[in-house]
Coordinates of C-alpha atoms in Angstrom, one line a residue:
M1 CA 200.0 300.0 39.4
S2 CA 203.0 302.2 40.0
A3 CA 206.3 301.6 38.3
T4 CA 208.3 301.2 41.5
P5 CA 207.3 297.6 42.6
Q6 CA 208.1 296.4 39.0
K7 CA 211.4 298.0 39.1
N8 CA 212.2 296.4 42.5
R9 CA 211.2 293.0 41.2
A10 CA 213.5 293.4 38.2
T11 CA 216.3 294.5 40.5
R12 CA 215.8 291.5 42.8
R13 CA 215.9 289.1 39.8
V14 CA 219.2 290.6 38.6
L15 CA 220.7 290.4 42.1
A16 CA 219.5 286.8 42.5
A17 CA 221.0 285.9 39.2
A18 CA 224.3 287.6 40.2
A19 CA 224.3 285.6 43.5
G20 CA 223.8 282.4 41.5
L21 CA 226.7 283.4 39.2
A22 CA 228.9 284.0 42.3
T23 CA 228.0 280.5 43.5
V24 CA 228.9 279.0 40.1
G25 CA 232.1 281.0 40.1
A26 CA 233.0 279.6 43.6
L27 CA 232.2 276.1 42.4
V28 CA 234.3 276.5 39.3
A29 CA 237.2 277.9 41.4
A30 CA 237.0 274.9 43.7
M31 CA 237.1 272.3 40.9
P32 CA 240.3 270.4 40.3
A33 CA 242.5 271.9 37.6
G34 CA 241.4 271.0 34.0
A35 CA 237.9 270.1 35.0
H36 CA 236.4 273.2 33.4
D37 CA 238.8 273.7 30.5
R38 CA 236.1 272.7 27.9
G39 CA 233.9 275.6 28.8
P40 CA 230.7 276.0 30.7
G41 CA 227.9 273.4 30.7
H42 CA 229.9 270.7 28.9
G43 CA 228.0 267.5 28.8
H44 CA 224.6 269.1 29.5
G45 CA 223.6 270.0 25.9
H46 CA 225.2 273.4 26.1
K47 CA 227.6 274.7 23.4
P48 CA 231.3 273.9 24.0
R49 CA 233.5 276.8 24.8
T50 CA 235.5 276.6 21.6
V51 CA 234.5 275.8 18.0
D52 CA 236.8 275.2 15.0
V53 CA 236.1 277.4 12.1
Q54 CA 237.5 276.2 8.7
L55 CA 238.9 279.1 6.6
L56 CA 239.3 278.0 2.9
S57 CA 241.2 280.6 0.8
F58 CA 242.7 281.1 -2.6
N59 CA 243.9 284.1 -4.7
D60 CA 244.8 285.4 -8.1
L61 CA 242.4 283.3 -10.1
H62 CA 242.5 285.7 -13.0
G63 CA 239.5 284.3 -14.7
N64 CA 241.2 280.9 -15.3
L65 CA 238.0 278.8 -15.5
E66 CA 239.6 276.1 -17.6
P67 CA 242.8 274.5 -16.4
P68 CA 245.8 276.7 -17.4
A69 CA 247.8 275.2 -20.3
G70 CA 251.5 274.3 -20.3
S71 CA 253.9 275.0 -17.6
A72 CA 251.7 277.8 -16.2
G73 CA 249.3 275.0 -15.2
N74 CA 251.8 273.1 -13.0
V75 CA 252.5 273.2 -9.3
S76 CA 255.9 272.3 -8.0
E77 CA 256.1 269.7 -5.2
T78 CA 259.3 268.7 -3.4
Q79 CA 259.5 264.9 -2.9
P80 CA 261.0 263.2 0.2
D81 CA 264.2 262.5 -1.8
G82 CA 264.6 266.3 -2.6
T83 CA 263.6 266.0 -6.2
V84 CA 260.9 268.4 -7.5
K85 CA 257.8 267.0 -9.3
A86 CA 255.5 269.1 -11.5
I87 CA 251.8 268.4 -10.8
P88 CA 249.1 269.6 -13.4
A89 CA 246.6 271.6 -11.4
G90 CA 243.8 274.2 -11.5
G91 CA 240.5 274.8 -13.3
V92 CA 237.3 275.7 -11.6
E93 CA 235.7 272.3 -12.2
Y94 CA 238.4 270.8 -9.9
L95 CA 238.6 273.8 -7.6
A96 CA 234.9 273.4 -6.9
T97 CA 235.3 269.7 -6.1
S98 CA 238.3 270.4 -3.9
L99 CA 236.5 273.1 -1.9
R100 CA 233.3 271.0 -1.6
T101 CA 235.2 268.0 -0.4
A102 CA 237.2 270.0 2.1
R103 CA 234.0 271.5 3.6
K104 CA 232.6 268.0 4.4
G105 CA 232.4 267.5 8.2
N106 CA 233.1 271.2 8.9
P107 CA 229.8 272.9 9.9
Y108 CA 231.7 276.2 10.4
S109 CA 233.4 276.8 7.1
V110 CA 234.0 280.2 5.4
T111 CA 235.7 280.7 2.0
A112 CA 237.7 283.9 1.3
A113 CA 239.9 285.1 -1.5
G114 CA 242.9 287.5 -1.7
G115 CA 242.1 289.5 -4.9
D116 CA 242.7 289.4 -8.6
M117 CA 239.7 287.0 -9.2
V118 CA 239.3 288.7 -12.5
G119 CA 241.4 290.7 -15.0
A120 CA 244.2 289.5 -17.3
S121 CA 241.8 286.7 -17.9
P122 CA 241.8 284.1 -20.8
L123 CA 239.3 284.7 -23.6
L124 CA 236.6 282.5 -22.1
S125 CA 236.2 285.0 -19.3
G126 CA 237.9 288.2 -20.7
L127 CA 235.7 288.3 -23.9
F128 CA 232.6 288.7 -21.6
H129 CA 234.2 291.2 -19.2
D130 CA 234.6 288.5 -16.6
E131 CA 230.9 287.8 -16.0
P132 CA 231.6 284.0 -16.4
T133 CA 234.2 284.1 -13.5
I134 CA 231.9 286.0 -11.2
E135 CA 229.2 283.5 -12.0
A136 CA 231.6 280.6 -11.2
L137 CA 232.7 282.2 -7.9
N138 CA 229.1 282.5 -6.9
G139 CA 228.8 278.7 -7.6
L140 CA 231.9 278.0 -5.6
D141 CA 230.2 279.7 -2.6
L142 CA 232.8 282.3 -2.1
D143 CA 231.9 284.3 1.0
V144 CA 234.2 287.4 0.5
T145 CA 237.2 288.6 -1.4
A146 CA 239.6 291.6 -1.3
V147 CA 240.0 293.6 -4.5
G148 CA 243.3 293.1 -6.3
N149 CA 245.0 295.5 -8.7
H150 CA 243.5 293.7 -11.7
E151 CA 240.0 294.4 -10.4
F152 CA 240.7 298.0 -11.5
D153 CA 241.8 297.2 -15.1
E154 CA 238.5 298.4 -16.5
G155 CA 237.9 301.2 -13.9
A156 CA 235.8 301.7 -10.8
A157 CA 232.4 301.8 -12.7
E158 CA 233.1 298.3 -14.2
L159 CA 234.2 297.0 -10.8
A160 CA 230.9 298.3 -9.3
R161 CA 229.0 296.5 -12.1
L162 CA 230.8 293.2 -11.2
Q163 CA 229.7 293.7 -7.6
N164 CA 226.1 294.9 -8.2
G165 CA 225.1 293.3 -11.6
G166 CA 223.6 294.7 -14.7
C167 CA 224.6 294.2 -18.3
H168 CA 227.7 295.8 -19.9
P169 CA 227.1 299.5 -20.7
V170 CA 228.5 299.1 -24.3
E171 CA 228.1 295.4 -25.2
G172 CA 224.8 294.8 -23.3
C173 CA 223.7 291.4 -22.2
Y174 CA 225.5 288.4 -23.6
E175 CA 222.6 285.9 -23.3
K176 CA 219.1 286.5 -24.5
G177 CA 216.7 287.3 -21.7
K178 CA 219.4 287.0 -19.0
E179 CA 220.8 289.9 -17.0
F180 CA 224.1 289.6 -15.3
E181 CA 223.3 289.3 -11.5
G182 CA 226.7 290.4 -10.1
A183 CA 228.6 288.9 -7.2
D184 CA 226.8 287.1 -4.3
F185 CA 229.9 287.9 -2.2
P186 CA 231.2 291.3 -1.1
Y187 CA 234.3 292.8 -2.7
L188 CA 236.3 294.6 0.0
A189 CA 238.4 297.7 -0.7
A190 CA 239.2 299.2 2.7
N191 CA 242.2 301.3 1.4
V192 CA 240.6 302.6 -1.8
T193 CA 238.7 305.9 -1.5
E194 CA 237.1 308.3 -3.9
E195 CA 239.4 311.3 -4.3
K196 CA 236.5 313.8 -4.4
T197 CA 234.6 312.5 -1.3
G198 CA 237.2 310.6 0.7
K199 CA 234.7 307.8 1.1
P200 CA 235.6 304.1 0.6
L201 CA 234.9 302.9 -2.9
L202 CA 233.4 299.6 -1.7
K203 CA 232.8 298.1 1.7
P204 CA 236.0 298.1 3.9
Y205 CA 235.0 295.0 5.9
T206 CA 232.3 292.4 6.4
V207 CA 231.4 290.2 9.3
W208 CA 230.7 286.4 8.8
K209 CA 228.3 285.0 11.3
K210 CA 227.0 281.5 12.2
N211 CA 225.4 280.4 15.5
G212 CA 226.8 283.3 17.4
V213 CA 230.3 282.9 15.9
K214 CA 231.5 286.2 14.4
I215 CA 234.6 286.7 12.2
G216 CA 235.4 290.1 10.7
F217 CA 237.2 290.3 7.3
I218 CA 239.0 293.4 6.2
G219 CA 240.1 293.6 2.5
V220 CA 242.9 295.7 1.0
T221 CA 244.8 295.9 -2.2
L222 CA 248.4 296.9 -2.5
E223 CA 249.0 300.6 -2.0
G224 CA 251.1 300.7 -5.2
T225 CA 248.1 299.7 -7.4
P226 CA 248.2 303.0 -9.4
D227 CA 251.8 302.1 -10.5
I228 CA 250.7 298.8 -12.0
V229 CA 247.3 299.6 -13.5
T230 CA 246.6 301.9 -16.5
A231 CA 245.8 305.5 -15.5
N232 CA 242.2 305.2 -16.7
G233 CA 241.6 302.2 -14.4
V234 CA 242.4 304.2 -11.2
K235 CA 241.2 307.6 -12.3
G236 CA 239.6 309.5 -9.4
L237 CA 240.7 307.0 -6.8
A238 CA 243.2 307.2 -3.9
F239 CA 245.1 304.2 -2.5
H240 CA 246.2 304.2 1.1
D241 CA 248.8 302.4 3.3
E242 CA 247.8 298.8 3.9
V243 CA 248.9 298.6 7.5
E244 CA 247.3 301.9 8.6
T245 CA 244.0 301.0 6.9
I246 CA 243.8 297.5 8.4
N247 CA 244.7 298.7 11.9
K248 CA 242.0 301.5 11.6
Y249 CA 239.3 299.0 10.7
A250 CA 240.5 296.4 13.2
R251 CA 239.9 299.0 15.9
E252 CA 236.5 299.7 14.5
L253 CA 235.5 296.0 14.5
D254 CA 236.9 295.5 18.0
R255 CA 234.7 298.4 19.2
K256 CA 231.7 296.7 17.7
G257 CA 232.5 293.5 19.6
V258 CA 234.1 291.6 16.7
K259 CA 237.3 290.2 18.2
S260 CA 238.1 287.6 15.6
I261 CA 239.6 289.3 12.5
V262 CA 241.2 288.1 9.2
A263 CA 242.9 290.5 6.8
L264 CA 242.6 289.8 3.1
I265 CA 245.6 291.5 1.5
H266 CA 246.4 291.7 -2.2
E267 CA 250.1 291.9 -1.6
G268 CA 252.6 289.1 -1.0
G269 CA 256.0 287.7 -0.7
A270 CA 258.5 285.3 -2.2
P271 CA 259.3 282.1 -0.4
A272 CA 262.9 280.7 -0.8
S273 CA 261.4 277.8 -2.7
T274 CA 258.7 277.7 -5.3
S275 CA 257.4 274.3 -4.1
Y276 CA 254.0 274.6 -2.5
N277 CA 255.0 272.3 0.3
Y278 CA 258.2 274.2 1.3
D279 CA 258.4 274.9 5.0
C280 CA 259.1 278.6 5.1
D281 CA 259.2 278.5 9.0
S282 CA 262.5 276.6 8.8
P283 CA 264.7 277.1 10.7
G284 CA 262.6 279.9 12.4
A285 CA 259.2 281.7 12.0
G286 CA 259.0 283.3 8.6
D287 CA 262.7 282.8 7.9
G288 CA 262.0 281.5 4.4
I289 CA 260.0 284.3 3.0
S290 CA 260.9 287.8 1.9
G291 CA 259.1 290.7 0.1
P292 CA 256.6 293.4 1.0
I293 CA 254.2 291.1 3.0
V294 CA 256.8 290.6 5.7
D295 CA 257.0 294.2 6.8
I296 CA 253.2 294.6 6.4
A297 CA 252.6 291.5 8.6
K298 CA 255.0 292.9 11.2
G299 CA 253.0 296.2 11.3
I300 CA 249.5 294.9 11.5
T301 CA 247.8 295.1 14.9
P302 CA 247.7 291.9 17.0
K303 CA 243.9 292.3 16.9
V304 CA 244.1 290.6 13.5
D305 CA 244.4 286.8 13.8
A306 CA 245.4 285.7 10.3
L307 CA 246.5 287.1 6.9
V308 CA 245.4 285.8 3.6
T309 CA 247.6 287.3 0.9
G310 CA 248.2 287.2 -2.9
H311 CA 249.6 289.1 -5.8
T312 CA 253.0 287.3 -6.1
H313 CA 251.4 284.1 -7.4
Q314 CA 253.4 282.1 -4.8
A315 CA 252.3 279.3 -2.5
Y316 CA 253.3 279.7 1.2
V317 CA 252.1 279.0 4.7
C318 CA 254.3 281.0 7.1
T319 CA 254.1 282.4 10.6
V320 CA 255.4 286.0 10.8
P321 CA 255.6 287.7 14.2
D322 CA 253.0 290.4 14.9
P323 CA 254.0 293.7 16.6
A324 CA 253.7 292.0 20.0
G325 CA 256.2 289.3 18.8
K326 CA 253.7 286.6 18.7
P327 CA 253.5 284.3 15.6
R328 CA 250.7 284.8 13.2
M329 CA 249.7 282.8 10.1
V330 CA 250.3 284.4 6.7
T331 CA 249.2 282.3 3.7
S332 CA 249.0 282.5 -0.1
A333 CA 247.7 279.9 -2.6
S334 CA 249.7 280.2 -5.8
S335 CA 247.5 281.4 -8.7
F336 CA 244.9 280.4 -11.4
G337 CA 243.0 278.1 -8.9
K338 CA 245.9 275.6 -8.7
V339 CA 246.1 275.6 -4.9
Y340 CA 243.8 276.3 -2.0
T341 CA 244.6 276.9 1.7
D342 CA 242.8 275.2 4.5
T343 CA 243.2 277.0 7.8
T344 CA 241.7 276.0 11.2
L345 CA 240.7 279.0 13.4
T346 CA 239.7 277.9 16.9
Y347 CA 237.1 280.4 18.1
D348 CA 236.6 281.0 21.8
R349 CA 232.9 281.7 22.5
R350 CA 233.7 283.4 25.8
T351 CA 236.4 285.9 24.6
K352 CA 234.9 285.9 21.0
D353 CA 238.5 285.7 19.8
I354 CA 240.7 283.2 17.9
V355 CA 243.0 281.1 20.1
R356 CA 246.0 282.1 18.1
T357 CA 248.3 279.3 19.4
S358 CA 245.8 276.7 17.9
V359 CA 245.8 278.2 14.3
K360 CA 246.8 275.5 11.8
S361 CA 247.2 276.0 8.1
A362 CA 248.2 273.9 5.0
N363 CA 248.2 274.4 1.2
H364 CA 246.6 271.7 -1.0
V365 CA 247.0 271.2 -4.7
V366 CA 243.8 271.3 -6.8
T367 CA 244.7 268.2 -8.8
R368 CA 243.1 267.2 -12.1
D369 CA 242.7 263.5 -11.2
Q370 CA 239.5 264.2 -9.1
A371 CA 235.9 264.3 -10.3
R372 CA 234.9 267.5 -12.1
A373 CA 232.1 269.6 -10.6
T374 CA 229.3 269.1 -13.2
D375 CA 227.8 272.6 -12.6
M376 CA 231.1 274.2 -13.5
T377 CA 231.5 272.0 -16.6
R378 CA 228.0 273.2 -17.7
L379 CA 229.0 276.8 -17.0
I380 CA 232.2 276.5 -19.1
D381 CA 230.4 274.7 -22.0
R382 CA 227.7 277.4 -22.0
W383 CA 230.2 280.3 -22.3
N384 CA 232.5 278.4 -24.7
K385 CA 229.6 278.1 -27.2
L386 CA 229.3 281.9 -27.1
A387 CA 233.0 282.4 -27.5
A388 CA 233.7 279.7 -30.1
P389 CA 233.2 281.7 -33.3
I390 CA 236.0 284.1 -32.2
A391 CA 238.1 281.9 -30.0
S392 CA 238.7 279.1 -32.5
K393 CA 240.0 281.2 -35.4
P394 CA 243.6 280.1 -36.3
Q395 CA 246.2 282.9 -36.1
G396 CA 249.5 281.0 -36.8
W397 CA 251.5 277.9 -36.2
I398 CA 254.3 277.0 -33.8
S399 CA 256.8 274.1 -33.8
A400 CA 257.1 273.7 -30.0
D401 CA 256.0 275.4 -26.8
I402 CA 257.1 279.0 -26.6
N403 CA 257.3 279.8 -22.9
G404 CA 256.3 283.2 -21.4
R405 CA 254.5 283.1 -18.1
G406 CA 256.0 279.6 -17.4
S407 CA 259.6 280.8 -17.9
T408 CA 261.5 281.9 -14.8
A409 CA 264.4 283.3 -16.9
P410 CA 264.9 287.1 -17.1
E411 CA 264.6 286.8 -20.9
K412 CA 261.7 284.7 -22.0
P413 CA 261.3 283.2 -25.5
L414 CA 257.7 284.5 -25.8
G415 CA 258.8 287.9 -24.5
N416 CA 261.2 288.1 -27.5
V417 CA 258.4 287.1 -29.9
I418 CA 256.0 289.8 -28.5
A419 CA 258.7 292.5 -28.6
D420 CA 259.7 291.6 -32.1
A421 CA 256.0 291.7 -33.2
Q422 CA 255.7 295.2 -31.7
L423 CA 258.8 296.4 -33.4
E424 CA 257.9 295.0 -36.8
G425 CA 254.4 296.4 -36.7
L426 CA 255.5 299.9 -35.6
A427 CA 258.8 300.3 -37.5
P428 CA 257.3 301.7 -40.8
A429 CA 257.6 305.5 -40.9
D430 CA 253.8 305.9 -41.1
K431 CA 253.3 303.6 -38.1
G432 CA 255.7 305.4 -35.8
G433 CA 259.2 304.6 -37.0
A434 CA 260.1 302.4 -34.0
E435 CA 263.7 301.4 -33.6
V436 CA 263.3 299.3 -30.5
A437 CA 260.4 297.8 -28.5
F438 CA 259.9 297.0 -24.8
M439 CA 257.4 294.6 -23.3
N440 CA 256.6 294.4 -19.5
P441 CA 257.1 290.8 -18.3
G442 CA 253.9 290.9 -16.2
G443 CA 251.8 291.5 -19.3
I444 CA 252.7 288.1 -20.7
R445 CA 249.9 286.0 -19.1
A446 CA 250.5 282.5 -20.4
D447 CA 252.7 280.3 -22.6
L448 CA 252.1 279.5 -26.3
V449 CA 251.5 275.7 -26.0
H450 CA 252.0 273.4 -28.9
K451 CA 249.4 270.8 -27.8
A452 CA 245.9 271.5 -29.0
S453 CA 243.5 273.1 -26.5
G454 CA 240.5 272.0 -28.6
G455 CA 239.8 270.6 -32.0
E456 CA 242.2 272.9 -33.8
G457 CA 245.2 270.4 -34.0
D458 CA 248.6 270.5 -32.4
G459 CA 250.8 273.6 -33.2
V460 CA 247.9 275.8 -34.2
V461 CA 247.7 279.1 -32.3
T462 CA 244.0 280.1 -32.0
Y463 CA 242.7 283.6 -31.3
G464 CA 241.7 282.4 -27.9
E465 CA 245.2 281.2 -27.1
A466 CA 246.8 284.5 -28.4
F467 CA 244.3 286.4 -26.3
T468 CA 245.2 284.4 -23.2
V469 CA 248.8 285.5 -23.7
Q470 CA 247.9 289.2 -24.2
P471 CA 244.5 289.8 -22.7
F472 CA 244.7 293.5 -21.9
T473 CA 244.3 294.7 -25.5
N474 CA 246.6 297.6 -24.7
M475 CA 247.0 300.2 -27.4
M476 CA 250.6 300.5 -28.6
N477 CA 252.6 303.8 -28.3
V478 CA 255.7 305.0 -30.1
V479 CA 257.5 307.8 -28.4
D480 CA 260.8 309.8 -28.5
L481 CA 263.3 308.9 -25.7
T482 CA 266.9 310.0 -25.4
G483 CA 269.6 307.4 -25.1
A484 CA 270.1 308.6 -21.5
Q485 CA 266.4 307.9 -20.8
L486 CA 266.7 304.4 -22.3
V487 CA 269.7 303.6 -20.1
T488 CA 267.8 304.9 -17.0
A489 CA 264.7 302.8 -18.0
L490 CA 266.9 299.6 -18.1
Q491 CA 268.4 300.5 -14.7
Q492 CA 264.9 300.9 -13.3
Q493 CA 264.3 297.2 -14.0
V494 CA 266.6 296.5 -11.0
S495 CA 266.4 299.6 -8.8
G496 CA 263.9 301.8 -7.1
S497 CA 260.6 300.0 -6.6
N498 CA 262.0 297.1 -8.6
A499 CA 265.2 296.6 -6.5
A500 CA 263.9 293.8 -4.4
S501 CA 261.9 292.1 -7.1
P502 CA 263.4 292.9 -10.5
K503 CA 261.1 293.4 -13.5
I504 CA 263.2 292.6 -16.6
L505 CA 261.8 294.2 -19.8
Q506 CA 261.5 291.9 -22.8
V507 CA 263.4 293.6 -25.7
S508 CA 263.2 293.4 -29.4
E509 CA 265.9 292.0 -31.7
G510 CA 268.9 294.2 -32.0
L511 CA 269.0 295.5 -28.3
T512 CA 271.7 293.7 -26.3
Y513 CA 273.3 294.2 -22.9
T514 CA 274.7 292.4 -19.8
L515 CA 272.8 292.0 -16.5
D516 CA 275.1 291.3 -13.6
L517 CA 273.0 289.9 -10.8
T518 CA 276.1 289.6 -8.5
K519 CA 275.9 293.4 -8.1
S520 CA 273.1 295.5 -6.5
G521 CA 270.6 298.1 -7.6
A522 CA 271.2 300.0 -10.8
D523 CA 274.7 298.7 -11.1
R524 CA 273.3 295.3 -12.1
V525 CA 272.8 296.8 -15.6
V526 CA 276.3 297.0 -17.2
V527 CA 275.9 300.4 -19.0
G528 CA 278.9 299.9 -21.2
T529 CA 277.4 296.8 -22.8
I530 CA 274.1 298.3 -23.9
K531 CA 274.0 298.3 -27.7
L532 CA 271.3 298.7 -30.4
N533 CA 272.1 296.9 -33.6
G534 CA 275.8 296.7 -32.6
A535 CA 276.2 300.4 -31.8
A536 CA 276.6 301.8 -28.3
I537 CA 273.6 303.8 -27.1
D538 CA 274.3 307.5 -27.5
P539 CA 273.0 309.3 -24.4
A540 CA 272.3 312.5 -26.5
R541 CA 270.5 310.9 -29.4
T542 CA 266.8 310.6 -29.7
Y543 CA 265.4 307.1 -30.3
R544 CA 261.9 306.0 -31.4
V545 CA 260.7 303.5 -28.9
A546 CA 257.6 301.2 -29.1
M547 CA 255.8 300.0 -25.9
N548 CA 252.2 299.4 -24.7
E549 CA 250.3 302.3 -23.2
F550 CA 250.8 300.9 -19.7
L551 CA 254.6 301.2 -19.9
A552 CA 254.3 304.5 -21.8
G553 CA 252.4 305.8 -18.7
G554 CA 255.4 304.9 -16.5
G555 CA 253.8 301.7 -15.2
D556 CA 255.7 299.0 -13.2
G557 CA 258.2 301.6 -11.8
F558 CA 259.5 302.7 -15.3
A559 CA 259.2 306.4 -14.7
A560 CA 261.8 307.0 -17.5
L561 CA 259.5 305.4 -20.1
G562 CA 256.8 307.7 -19.0
E563 CA 258.9 310.7 -20.1
G564 CA 258.5 310.0 -23.8
T565 CA 257.4 312.8 -26.2
N566 CA 256.0 313.0 -29.7
K567 CA 253.7 310.1 -29.1
L568 CA 252.0 308.2 -31.9
V569 CA 249.2 305.7 -30.9
G570 CA 249.2 302.5 -32.9
A571 CA 247.3 299.2 -33.1
S572 CA 246.7 297.1 -30.1
D573 CA 249.3 294.7 -28.7
L574 CA 247.1 291.7 -29.5
D575 CA 246.6 292.8 -33.1
L576 CA 250.3 293.2 -33.7
F577 CA 251.0 289.8 -32.0
N578 CA 248.4 288.1 -34.3
A579 CA 249.7 289.9 -37.4
Y580 CA 253.3 288.7 -36.6
L581 CA 252.1 285.1 -36.1
A582 CA 250.3 285.2 -39.5
A583 CA 253.4 286.7 -41.3
H584 CA 256.0 284.4 -39.8
S585 CA 254.3 281.0 -39.7
T586 CA 252.5 278.5 -41.9
A587 CA 251.3 275.0 -41.3
T588 CA 254.4 273.6 -43.1
A589 CA 256.8 276.3 -41.7
P590 CA 255.7 276.9 -38.1
L591 CA 257.4 279.5 -35.9
A592 CA 260.1 278.0 -33.7
P593 CA 260.9 279.2 -30.2
P594 CA 263.5 282.0 -30.7
A595 CA 267.0 282.0 -29.1
T596 CA 267.3 283.9 -25.8
D597 CA 270.6 285.7 -26.4
R598 CA 269.7 289.4 -26.1
I599 CA 270.4 289.7 -22.4
T600 CA 273.6 288.2 -21.0
V601 CA 273.0 287.2 -17.4
L602 CA 275.8 286.9 -14.9
Q603 CA 274.9 285.4 -11.5

């Protein structure tokens, strides 16, 4: 038979179908208003036009499998009478229960994260290069995450191992007969490319699909990652503009027919209140939030329907206008698994897009008064057994909580202890001859908590607890800096890249100065008040300065500290911290929280 009659039959079928569609169209047009709002075929077993997709999200877990101790484990909640209540929260046993409970009755549910799932982790995860956390995230049914800056702490090769599996190249497999399987979920790094090839380091995006519903996820970390990660961690990598990258891949997804898009961004903002239930859209959209995420949100193409953010460890649910002036949801869920966000995305099957006006979002506390997920308890117990011989060793004694991460003051009690430990360990001539020590506030990851975390007894500081405070095991450096460079470094705390969000260095005993927060930029450091052991800093004199390798590389915007010469590499920050605890405390004479009188703050 020739091909022509077949072709004609096919054409006739298409035309007949088109005529039928035209008739349906005419009928629809003739219906009373509202009769077809719910989509074609409603009531005849066909799918409704819209479907609600539940987006659960969290960020900045940092390997906190067990509930964070002390004030770092609390979430602030503003009460109806205006008072603020602290709620103990977090821990993957409770996070798993919260997420599983939230998913009930939601057939379309996707779980995403905003980066820093690992890195700067407590000993239980950090000792095993964060394999326990990846295993826990697999158990939580995480669907996708962006990379954060901390995913680069151990370099690109280690990040690839976390994604793809395989035992650690140096330490091997931790459990006999068990090989690490890697992440079940994709890590997305759209704005990270290899310098040599220009190719993306990991997948730039992924598409979540269920019953014809498609949602694209694009993941980026902050462009400034190289400024806040050790040089070795980002070697050979280039980090690109968040907005340009997201817009590029949103266009690509759109061309592929994916119209519903969520951006996972490891960068964030600061709401006007630290309470998780603060309304940052009061009095207007996004009025109550500031920081880098605001400009990023305003620049991202309207093709993107919602932004899941992180990095600042804040909890917020805000709408920030997109470039077309339309409100768009921007969320962040605190840190350490203490909060999760539940967002409703209404998906239109006809347009394949999210009905933006219907997007609803709320943050929820991961409370510790709910049932623990038994699979997570088993996971924690299994790894704790492996960690116990190292983790439980006593290092020293304290008489009360010494706050670090949980302190909101510029000068933190634990910051003083750490800086003093570094100065004491590196002051001897053969250790570097340090005269002053600086500690970056972001490197203090927890508080030292008086209450026992296990069977060690109250007031005992174990190796595991000390490790949780200083998990990076940064090598210490002692360098030559002039007095002028020291002054510039102190000014860089509150100017340049740190102008909007100051990073106040923790200083060793003997260094004093005034910080005037009523002024702006570098003027906030009152230069005439800077003294070392009572003597004014001499701009021309050379000083021996101790700091960790991150600061010595100019990290956190401290370019002046990166100008040091005559470098001597010392012990690790954790070794010096533990040595100081051993030298300055006993069971009968525990270390007391130090006074915070080195930086005089005017505000």
